[in-house]
Short mmCIF file of C-alpha atoms in Angstrom, two decimals:
data_model
loop_
_atom_site.label_atom_id
_atom_site.label_comp_id
_atom_site.label_asym_id
_atom_site.label_seq_id
_atom_site.Cartn_x
_atom_site.Cartn_y
_atom_site.Cartn_z
CA MET A 1 -10.54 18.99 -12.45
CA ARG A 2 -9.29 15.81 -12.05
CA ALA A 3 -5.51 15.49 -12.74
CA LEU A 4 -3.87 12.05 -13.73
CA ILE A 5 0.03 12.66 -13.41
CA LEU A 6 2.13 9.93 -14.72
CA ALA A 7 5.58 9.37 -14.64
CA ASP A 8 7.55 6.94 -16.64
CA GLU A 9 10.06 4.51 -14.52
CA SER A 10 13.63 7.20 -14.74
CA PHE A 11 11.79 10.53 -13.67
CA SER A 12 9.30 9.10 -11.14
CA GLY A 13 12.47 7.96 -9.66
CA ARG A 14 14.91 10.88 -9.64
CA GLU A 15 11.70 13.18 -9.20
CA GLN A 16 10.24 12.61 -6.66
CA GLY A 17 10.50 15.21 -5.16
CA MET A 18 9.12 18.07 -7.80
CA LEU A 19 6.40 15.84 -8.73
CA THR A 20 5.48 15.48 -4.94
CA ARG A 21 5.48 19.41 -5.06
CA LEU A 22 3.00 19.70 -7.47
CA GLU A 23 1.09 17.78 -6.16
CA VAL A 24 0.60 19.50 -2.90
CA GLY A 25 -0.42 23.12 -4.49
CA LEU A 26 -2.76 20.92 -7.04
CA VAL A 27 -4.82 19.57 -4.29
CA ALA A 28 -4.30 22.90 -2.72
CA GLU A 29 -6.26 24.60 -5.93
CA GLY A 30 -8.77 22.22 -5.61
CA VAL A 31 -7.72 19.61 -8.26
CA ARG A 32 -7.81 15.81 -6.81
CA VAL A 33 -5.23 14.30 -8.12
CA VAL A 34 -3.81 10.56 -8.31
CA ARG A 35 -0.18 9.64 -9.87
CA ALA A 36 0.90 6.65 -11.82
CA VAL A 37 3.73 4.75 -11.73
CA PRO A 38 5.32 1.60 -13.04
CA ALA A 39 4.33 -0.78 -11.03
CA THR A 40 7.81 -1.66 -10.85
CA ALA A 41 8.25 1.61 -9.00
CA LEU A 42 5.62 1.65 -6.39
CA ASP A 43 7.76 0.33 -3.12
CA SER A 44 10.44 3.70 -4.11
CA ALA A 45 7.11 5.93 -5.18
CA PRO A 46 6.03 8.18 -1.55
CA GLY A 47 2.92 6.97 0.50
CA ALA A 48 -0.80 8.03 -1.02
CA VAL A 49 -0.44 11.14 1.94
CA TYR A 50 -1.49 14.16 -0.85
CA SER A 51 -2.75 12.04 -3.47
CA PRO A 52 -2.79 7.82 -4.40
CA VAL A 53 -0.55 6.38 -6.45
CA VAL A 54 -1.06 3.71 -8.52
CA GLY A 55 1.26 1.49 -10.74
CA TYR A 56 0.77 1.44 -14.66
CA ASP A 57 2.11 -2.51 -16.04
CA VAL A 58 5.18 -1.36 -18.79
CA GLY A 59 4.35 -3.75 -21.66
CA LEU A 60 5.78 -7.13 -19.99
CA MET A 61 3.59 -9.77 -20.83
CA GLY A 62 3.20 -9.07 -24.29
CA LEU A 63 0.94 -6.71 -23.38
CA ARG A 64 -0.85 -4.04 -25.92
CA ARG A 65 -0.56 -0.25 -24.63
CA SER A 66 -4.41 -0.36 -25.20
CA SER A 67 -4.55 -2.93 -22.72
CA ARG A 68 -2.12 -1.75 -20.22
CA ALA A 69 -4.01 2.15 -21.21
CA ARG A 70 -7.73 0.05 -19.68
CA ALA A 71 -5.94 -1.79 -16.68
CA LEU A 72 -4.81 1.62 -15.72
CA VAL A 73 -8.05 3.57 -16.10
CA ASP A 74 -9.80 0.67 -14.16
CA ARG A 75 -7.09 1.65 -11.69
CA VAL A 76 -7.58 5.17 -11.47
CA GLN A 77 -10.85 5.09 -10.75
CA GLY A 78 -10.91 2.37 -8.07
CA ALA A 79 -8.05 5.08 -6.27
CA LEU A 80 -10.81 8.50 -6.83
CA GLU A 81 -13.76 6.22 -5.39
CA SER A 82 -11.94 5.22 -2.19
CA SER A 83 -10.48 8.36 -2.17
CA ALA A 84 -13.94 9.91 -2.86
CA GLY A 85 -15.55 7.80 -0.12
CA ALA A 86 -12.78 8.27 2.48
CA GLN A 87 -14.46 11.76 2.70
CA GLY A 88 -17.79 10.32 1.83
CA SER A 89 -18.01 12.46 -1.11
CA LYS A 90 -21.38 10.49 -3.46
CA ALA A 91 -20.83 13.18 -5.82
CA LEU A 92 -18.07 12.32 -6.59
CA GLN A 93 -18.70 9.19 -7.10
CA GLU A 94 -22.06 9.46 -8.88
CA SER A 95 -19.67 11.77 -11.81
CA LEU A 96 -17.90 8.64 -12.72
CA VAL A 97 -19.93 7.04 -14.32
CA GLY A 98 -18.15 6.12 -17.99
CA GLU A 99 -13.98 6.50 -18.96
CA ALA A 100 -14.85 9.68 -20.83
CA ALA A 101 -16.33 11.04 -17.02
CA LEU A 102 -12.46 9.76 -15.53
CA VAL A 103 -9.74 13.06 -15.65
CA ASP A 104 -9.95 15.69 -17.33
CA VAL A 105 -5.56 15.99 -17.75
CA VAL A 106 -2.85 13.46 -18.25
CA HIS A 107 0.24 14.98 -17.51
CA CYS A 108 2.78 12.58 -18.89
CA PHE A 109 6.48 13.09 -16.93
CA GLY A 110 8.93 11.39 -18.57
CA ASP A 111 9.57 10.43 -22.83
CA ALA A 112 8.67 7.03 -22.30
CA ALA A 113 5.48 7.61 -20.03
CA TRP A 114 4.42 9.58 -23.31
CA PRO A 115 2.22 6.68 -25.69
CA LEU A 116 1.17 5.34 -22.65
CA GLY A 117 -0.31 9.01 -21.70
CA ILE A 118 -1.33 9.83 -25.55
CA GLU A 119 -3.44 6.38 -25.51
CA LEU A 120 -5.86 7.03 -22.17
CA GLY A 121 -6.03 10.67 -22.94
CA LEU A 122 -8.04 8.87 -26.04
CA GLN A 123 -9.84 6.32 -24.32
CA THR A 124 -10.87 8.61 -21.24
CA GLY A 125 -11.42 11.76 -23.93
CA ALA A 126 -8.83 13.84 -21.10
CA GLY A 127 -7.03 16.26 -22.41
CA VAL A 128 -2.78 15.69 -22.44
CA VAL A 129 0.14 17.39 -21.58
CA LEU A 130 3.84 15.54 -22.52
CA GLU A 131 6.67 17.52 -20.03
CA VAL A 132 9.41 18.06 -22.53
CA THR A 133 12.98 17.93 -20.71
CA SER A 134 15.97 16.80 -23.15
CA ALA A 135 17.10 18.09 -26.32
CA ARG A 136 15.90 13.73 -27.24
CA ALA A 137 12.32 14.78 -25.46
CA VAL A 138 12.24 18.16 -28.14
CA ALA A 139 12.67 15.45 -31.13
CA ARG A 140 10.21 13.47 -30.22
CA ALA A 141 8.02 15.99 -29.93
CA ALA A 142 8.82 17.27 -33.49
CA GLU A 143 7.53 13.39 -34.76
CA LEU A 144 4.65 13.55 -32.92
CA ALA A 145 3.56 16.84 -33.86
CA ALA A 146 4.36 15.46 -37.93
CA HIS A 147 2.08 12.53 -36.70
CA HIS A 148 -0.67 13.80 -34.32
CA GLY A 149 -1.61 16.86 -36.20
CA TRP A 150 -2.27 19.48 -34.06
CA GLY A 151 -5.69 18.86 -32.81
CA SER A 152 -6.74 17.41 -35.99
CA GLU A 153 -7.54 15.11 -34.23
CA PRO A 154 -7.90 13.95 -30.66
CA PRO A 155 -6.38 13.89 -28.10
CA ALA A 156 -5.66 17.32 -27.31
CA VAL A 157 -1.74 18.50 -26.60
CA VAL A 158 0.10 20.70 -24.88
CA LEU A 159 3.74 21.07 -24.28
CA PHE A 160 4.85 21.52 -21.52
CA ALA A 161 8.68 23.60 -21.62
CA PRO A 162 10.61 24.10 -17.99
CA ASP A 163 12.67 26.73 -18.73
CA LEU A 164 11.68 29.23 -21.90
CA ALA A 165 15.34 27.94 -24.05
CA MET A 166 13.58 25.01 -24.43
CA ALA A 167 10.16 26.13 -24.99
CA ARG A 168 11.93 27.55 -28.11
CA ALA A 169 13.37 25.12 -28.92
CA LEU A 170 10.29 23.68 -28.89
CA GLU A 171 8.58 26.43 -31.24
CA GLU A 172 10.94 25.85 -33.98
CA ALA A 173 11.32 22.11 -33.89
CA VAL A 174 7.60 21.72 -33.33
CA GLY A 175 6.60 24.78 -35.99
CA ARG A 176 8.98 23.30 -38.47
CA VAL A 177 7.14 20.41 -38.81
CA SER A 178 3.77 21.45 -38.20
CA VAL A 179 3.68 23.71 -41.13
CA SER A 180 5.98 20.90 -43.39
CA SER A 181 3.53 18.51 -42.67
CA GLY A 182 -0.13 20.86 -43.31
CA GLY A 183 -1.21 20.30 -39.85
CA LYS A 184 -2.25 23.58 -37.28
CA THR A 185 0.54 25.42 -36.75
CA ALA A 186 2.04 25.07 -33.01
CA GLY A 187 0.36 28.10 -31.57
CA GLY A 188 -1.64 27.43 -27.89
CA ARG A 189 0.08 23.68 -28.02
CA ILE A 190 3.53 24.69 -26.44
CA ALA A 191 3.43 26.50 -22.97
CA LEU A 192 5.96 27.49 -20.20
CA SER A 193 6.08 25.91 -17.45
CA PRO A 194 9.01 26.60 -14.99
CA TRP A 195 9.87 23.65 -12.81
CA GLY A 196 10.03 25.22 -8.64
CA VAL A 197 11.64 24.30 -5.83
CA HIS A 198 11.70 25.31 -2.22
CA ALA A 199 13.95 28.27 -1.71
CA PRO A 200 14.79 30.12 1.96
CA GLY A 201 14.52 33.46 2.23
CA THR A 202 18.70 33.51 2.98
CA LEU A 203 21.77 31.42 2.74
CA PRO A 204 22.10 29.43 5.79
CA ALA A 205 24.99 30.64 8.42
CA HIS A 206 27.57 27.87 7.42
CA ARG A 207 27.25 28.34 3.58
CA ARG A 208 28.25 31.71 5.06
CA VAL A 209 31.38 30.32 5.71
CA PRO A 210 34.80 30.91 3.78
CA LEU A 211 35.94 27.83 2.10
CA ASP A 212 39.27 26.48 3.44
CA PRO A 213 41.16 24.99 0.91
CA ALA A 214 43.41 23.01 4.34
CA ALA A 215 40.04 22.02 5.34
CA PRO A 216 37.57 18.87 3.82
CA ILE A 217 36.60 20.43 0.70
CA SER A 218 33.26 18.38 -0.78
CA ILE A 219 32.40 18.42 -4.66
CA ALA A 220 30.27 15.91 -6.79
CA VAL A 221 29.40 15.20 -9.67
CA LEU A 222 27.03 14.73 -11.90
CA LEU A 223 25.96 13.81 -16.08
CA SER A 224 23.68 12.98 -18.24
CA ASP A 225 23.12 10.42 -19.97
CA GLU A 226 23.36 11.80 -22.77
CA ARG A 227 26.93 12.65 -21.79
CA GLY A 228 29.81 10.04 -21.75
CA ASP A 229 33.43 9.97 -20.99
CA HIS A 230 34.65 13.07 -23.64
CA ALA A 231 32.63 14.91 -20.53
CA LEU A 232 34.37 13.34 -18.33
CA THR A 233 37.98 13.29 -19.04
CA PRO A 234 38.68 17.27 -18.86
CA VAL A 235 36.93 17.24 -15.29
CA ILE A 236 38.39 14.15 -13.74
CA THR A 237 41.88 15.65 -14.64
CA ALA A 238 41.01 18.55 -13.20
CA LEU A 239 40.08 17.50 -9.93
CA SER A 240 43.78 15.79 -9.70
CA GLU A 241 45.00 19.63 -9.76
CA VAL A 242 42.27 21.07 -6.97
CA ALA A 243 43.91 17.79 -4.87
CA ARG A 244 47.24 19.00 -5.12
CA ARG A 245 45.95 21.90 -3.31
CA CYS A 246 43.07 21.36 -1.19
CA PRO A 247 44.38 18.10 0.77
CA GLU A 248 40.98 17.09 2.44
CA LEU A 249 38.97 16.77 -1.20
CA LEU A 250 36.58 14.68 -1.53
CA VAL A 251 34.55 13.66 -4.52
CA PHE A 252 30.97 12.17 -4.90
CA PHE A 253 30.04 10.78 -8.27
CA ASP A 254 26.79 9.62 -9.13
CA ALA A 255 26.58 5.77 -9.79
CA GLY A 256 25.51 5.97 -12.74
CA CYS A 257 29.57 7.26 -14.06
CA GLN A 258 29.82 3.94 -13.55
CA ARG A 259 29.18 3.24 -16.80
CA HIS A 260 31.98 5.27 -17.59
CA ALA A 261 35.13 3.29 -17.56
CA GLN A 262 37.13 5.82 -18.25
CA VAL A 263 36.40 7.23 -14.99
CA TRP A 264 37.60 4.69 -12.74
CA ARG A 265 40.74 4.36 -15.33
CA ARG A 266 41.65 8.24 -15.85
CA SER A 267 41.00 8.39 -11.38
CA SER A 268 43.34 5.26 -10.93
CA GLU A 269 45.91 6.26 -13.93
CA LEU A 270 46.18 10.59 -11.57
CA GLY A 271 45.92 8.87 -7.60
CA LEU A 272 42.30 9.95 -7.72
CA LEU A 273 40.45 7.23 -6.45
CA PRO A 274 40.71 7.18 -2.76
CA ARG A 275 39.40 10.41 -2.74
CA ILE A 276 35.96 9.03 -5.11
CA SER A 277 32.88 8.48 -3.74
CA MET A 278 29.92 6.05 -5.54
CA VAL A 279 26.23 7.98 -4.57
CA GLY A 280 23.70 5.51 -5.62
CA ASP A 281 20.82 6.94 -7.72
CA MET A 282 22.16 10.88 -6.79
CA GLU A 283 19.54 12.31 -7.62
CA SER A 284 16.50 9.97 -6.29
CA HIS A 285 18.47 10.12 -2.77
CA ARG A 286 19.71 14.10 -2.88
CA GLU A 287 19.79 15.33 0.38
CA PRO A 288 23.54 14.89 1.09
CA VAL A 289 24.01 16.07 -2.10
CA LEU A 290 22.53 18.95 -1.70
CA HIS A 291 25.33 19.73 1.75
CA VAL A 292 27.68 19.35 -0.79
CA ASP A 293 30.64 22.31 -1.37
CA LEU A 294 30.23 22.45 -5.62
CA LEU A 295 27.71 20.81 -7.75
CA LEU A 296 29.92 20.00 -10.59
CA GLN A 297 28.12 19.37 -13.93
CA PRO A 298 30.56 18.47 -16.74
CA GLY A 299 27.92 18.47 -19.52
CA ALA A 300 23.55 18.33 -18.58
CA GLY A 301 23.33 16.64 -22.23
CA ALA A 302 20.63 19.57 -23.26
CA GLU A 303 18.53 17.69 -19.67
CA HIS A 304 17.02 19.45 -17.46
CA ARG A 305 16.80 18.38 -13.76
CA SER A 306 15.52 19.88 -10.24
CA LEU A 307 18.31 18.71 -8.46
CA THR A 308 20.52 21.60 -10.11
CA LEU A 309 17.69 24.46 -8.47
CA ASP A 310 18.06 22.82 -5.85
CA ALA A 311 21.18 23.12 -4.98
CA MET A 312 21.42 26.71 -5.98
CA ALA A 313 18.55 27.09 -3.79
CA ALA A 314 20.42 25.22 -0.84
CA GLY A 315 23.83 27.04 -1.22
CA ALA A 316 25.79 24.27 -3.55
CA LEU A 317 28.32 26.57 -5.48
CA VAL A 318 27.45 25.64 -9.64
CA VAL A 319 30.50 24.94 -11.79
CA ALA A 320 28.38 23.92 -15.27
CA ALA A 321 29.15 23.23 -18.64
CA ALA A 322 26.81 25.64 -21.37
CA ASP A 323 24.12 24.53 -22.26
CA PRO A 324 21.82 26.18 -24.34
CA LEU A 325 18.51 24.18 -23.44
CA VAL A 326 18.57 25.17 -19.76
CA ASP A 327 18.42 28.73 -19.34
CA CYS A 328 19.40 28.37 -15.94
CA LEU A 329 23.15 28.11 -15.93
CA ILE A 330 24.16 31.75 -15.67
CA GLY A 331 26.84 33.19 -15.91
CA GLY A 332 28.08 35.21 -12.99
CA THR A 333 24.69 35.02 -11.24
CA THR A 334 23.33 31.26 -10.72
CA ALA A 335 26.16 29.23 -12.01
CA THR A 336 29.89 29.57 -12.53
CA VAL A 337 29.84 27.96 -16.43
CA ILE A 338 32.39 26.39 -19.23
CA THR A 339 31.12 27.91 -22.51
CA GLU A 340 31.42 25.79 -25.14
CA ASP A 341 34.52 26.23 -26.86
CA ARG A 342 36.70 25.01 -23.14
CA ARG A 343 34.77 22.57 -22.43
CA ALA A 344 37.27 20.25 -23.11
CA ASP A 345 39.71 22.22 -21.48
CA THR A 346 41.14 20.81 -18.13
CA ALA A 347 42.35 24.17 -16.93
CA SER A 348 38.85 26.48 -17.29
CA TRP A 349 37.85 23.68 -14.70
CA ALA A 350 40.18 23.49 -12.65
CA GLU A 351 40.33 28.03 -12.22
CA ALA A 352 36.39 27.62 -12.19
CA ILE A 353 37.14 25.28 -9.23
CA MET A 354 39.65 27.08 -7.03
CA SER A 355 38.70 30.60 -7.95
CA LEU A 356 35.43 29.28 -5.66
CA ILE A 357 37.56 27.71 -3.14
CA ALA A 358 40.05 30.26 -3.12
CA GLU A 359 38.25 33.50 -3.74
CA PRO A 360 35.85 33.42 -0.60
CA ASP A 361 33.25 37.05 -1.79
CA ARG A 362 33.21 35.48 -5.47
CA ALA A 363 31.52 32.33 -3.63
CA LEU A 364 29.06 34.10 -1.23
CA ARG A 365 28.53 35.98 -3.98
CA GLN A 366 26.99 33.38 -6.04
CA ARG A 367 26.17 31.90 -3.48
CA GLU A 368 23.21 34.86 -2.58
CA THR A 369 22.99 35.81 -6.15
CA ALA A 370 21.62 32.03 -7.47
CA LEU A 371 19.63 31.65 -4.12
CA ALA A 372 18.07 35.35 -5.19
CA TRP A 373 16.77 33.96 -8.34
CA VAL A 374 15.91 30.74 -7.92
CA ARG A 375 13.29 32.29 -4.80
CA ASP A 376 12.30 34.49 -7.59
CA HIS A 377 12.33 32.89 -10.96
CA ARG A 378 11.73 28.96 -9.51
CA SER A 379 9.62 29.37 -7.35
CA GLY A 380 7.10 25.32 -6.17
CA ALA A 381 4.01 28.26 -6.02
CA GLY A 382 5.23 29.75 -9.57
CA HIS A 383 5.30 25.66 -10.97
CA VAL A 384 1.88 24.66 -10.18
CA ALA A 385 0.27 28.48 -10.95
CA ALA A 386 2.24 27.77 -14.64
CA VAL A 387 1.23 24.11 -14.31
CA LEU A 388 -2.98 25.33 -13.99
CA LYS A 389 -2.56 28.10 -16.41
CA GLY A 390 -1.52 25.56 -18.77
CA TYR A 391 -4.14 22.58 -17.92
CA GLU A 392 -7.07 25.14 -18.23
CA GLN A 393 -5.74 26.13 -22.16
CA LEU A 394 -7.08 22.05 -22.70
CA VAL A 395 -10.03 22.28 -20.02
CA GLY A 396 -10.73 25.51 -20.20
CA PRO A 397 -11.39 28.63 -17.07
CA GLY A 398 -13.52 28.06 -14.36
CA ALA A 399 -13.17 24.05 -14.27
CA ARG A 400 -10.94 24.17 -11.19
CA ALA A 401 -11.90 22.94 -8.16
CA GLU A 402 -14.20 20.31 -7.96
CA LYS A 403 -17.28 21.02 -6.13
CA ASP A 404 -18.29 18.11 -3.63
#
């Protein structure tokens, strides 16, 4: 089986680690993989250690989608031939005759890549997987269902949902559209593909040390692009209250929060600015963030982000606003969850943060149960297995391993 991983610029930047883990797992299962990212993102893409990486045009200079897809087909074919040549595989080179034999699956990450992915499916005959990771993407999938007809016309399309909550939202939105438009039902066109991360067997020793309000406390704040000042304001106010009890408090905001004027204005009013640092592209350069004491998510915006899972696995304490489309946020198990009716309440955020700082037993219990949940339900191996199962919905069982 050959798979093309097609990522848009946003996704390829913030989820490099997850994409690499997936590629390594697929290669280990006998799948030949090529990753395609926007040409502008090639410099920041990982080197071709496990699979080749090629660039594609994103619609500049008036190039039509069909032309951009044909150009990408040529680059993917060249990458596969080069890879096969390095391994002495004449059989692969002989099989790459005509575009229909190029790849079996085009797996699209980031909904900005969907149109190009579907065009590639049309040109190569490959099945297309659309990874649905946000409420916005659910709406786009429903639009596509109305237009595409769910299997009545090529290419074959399967929607991947990163958890059960998103899968149910897709079933409701896509099923409703399919029925009303006279198309096929969504059955068989939605696959559960839970994202996975590496989770150690036990917590690191330093994560078992109680937090001390008098010692340095580090907190990172992650905000979805779909949330704004209304989500940040109560959190900033709560952090100022925490700072009065934790004199060595350090706060790290993703640089994307700079777009929200309220961050600066409110932080200045509360005297919080000296404690704040901006981290450029926090999700792309997440290693430092995984060492903070707490990760706050004022509003995920019904958007899946593997950084949350990585933080839980690393022993960071997650405090998050409830999100009905993200089922890894389980109050009392994986996170301290602020319910929808308390999202705008400063006292609720301050109390949630301070309870984890001032109550060592509670903090340790959350660290341990979060790690156990990620290890049991969101492993990298489980992600690879689910992806392979979804691919086989498109190309059929028994097509996994490629014979050289």
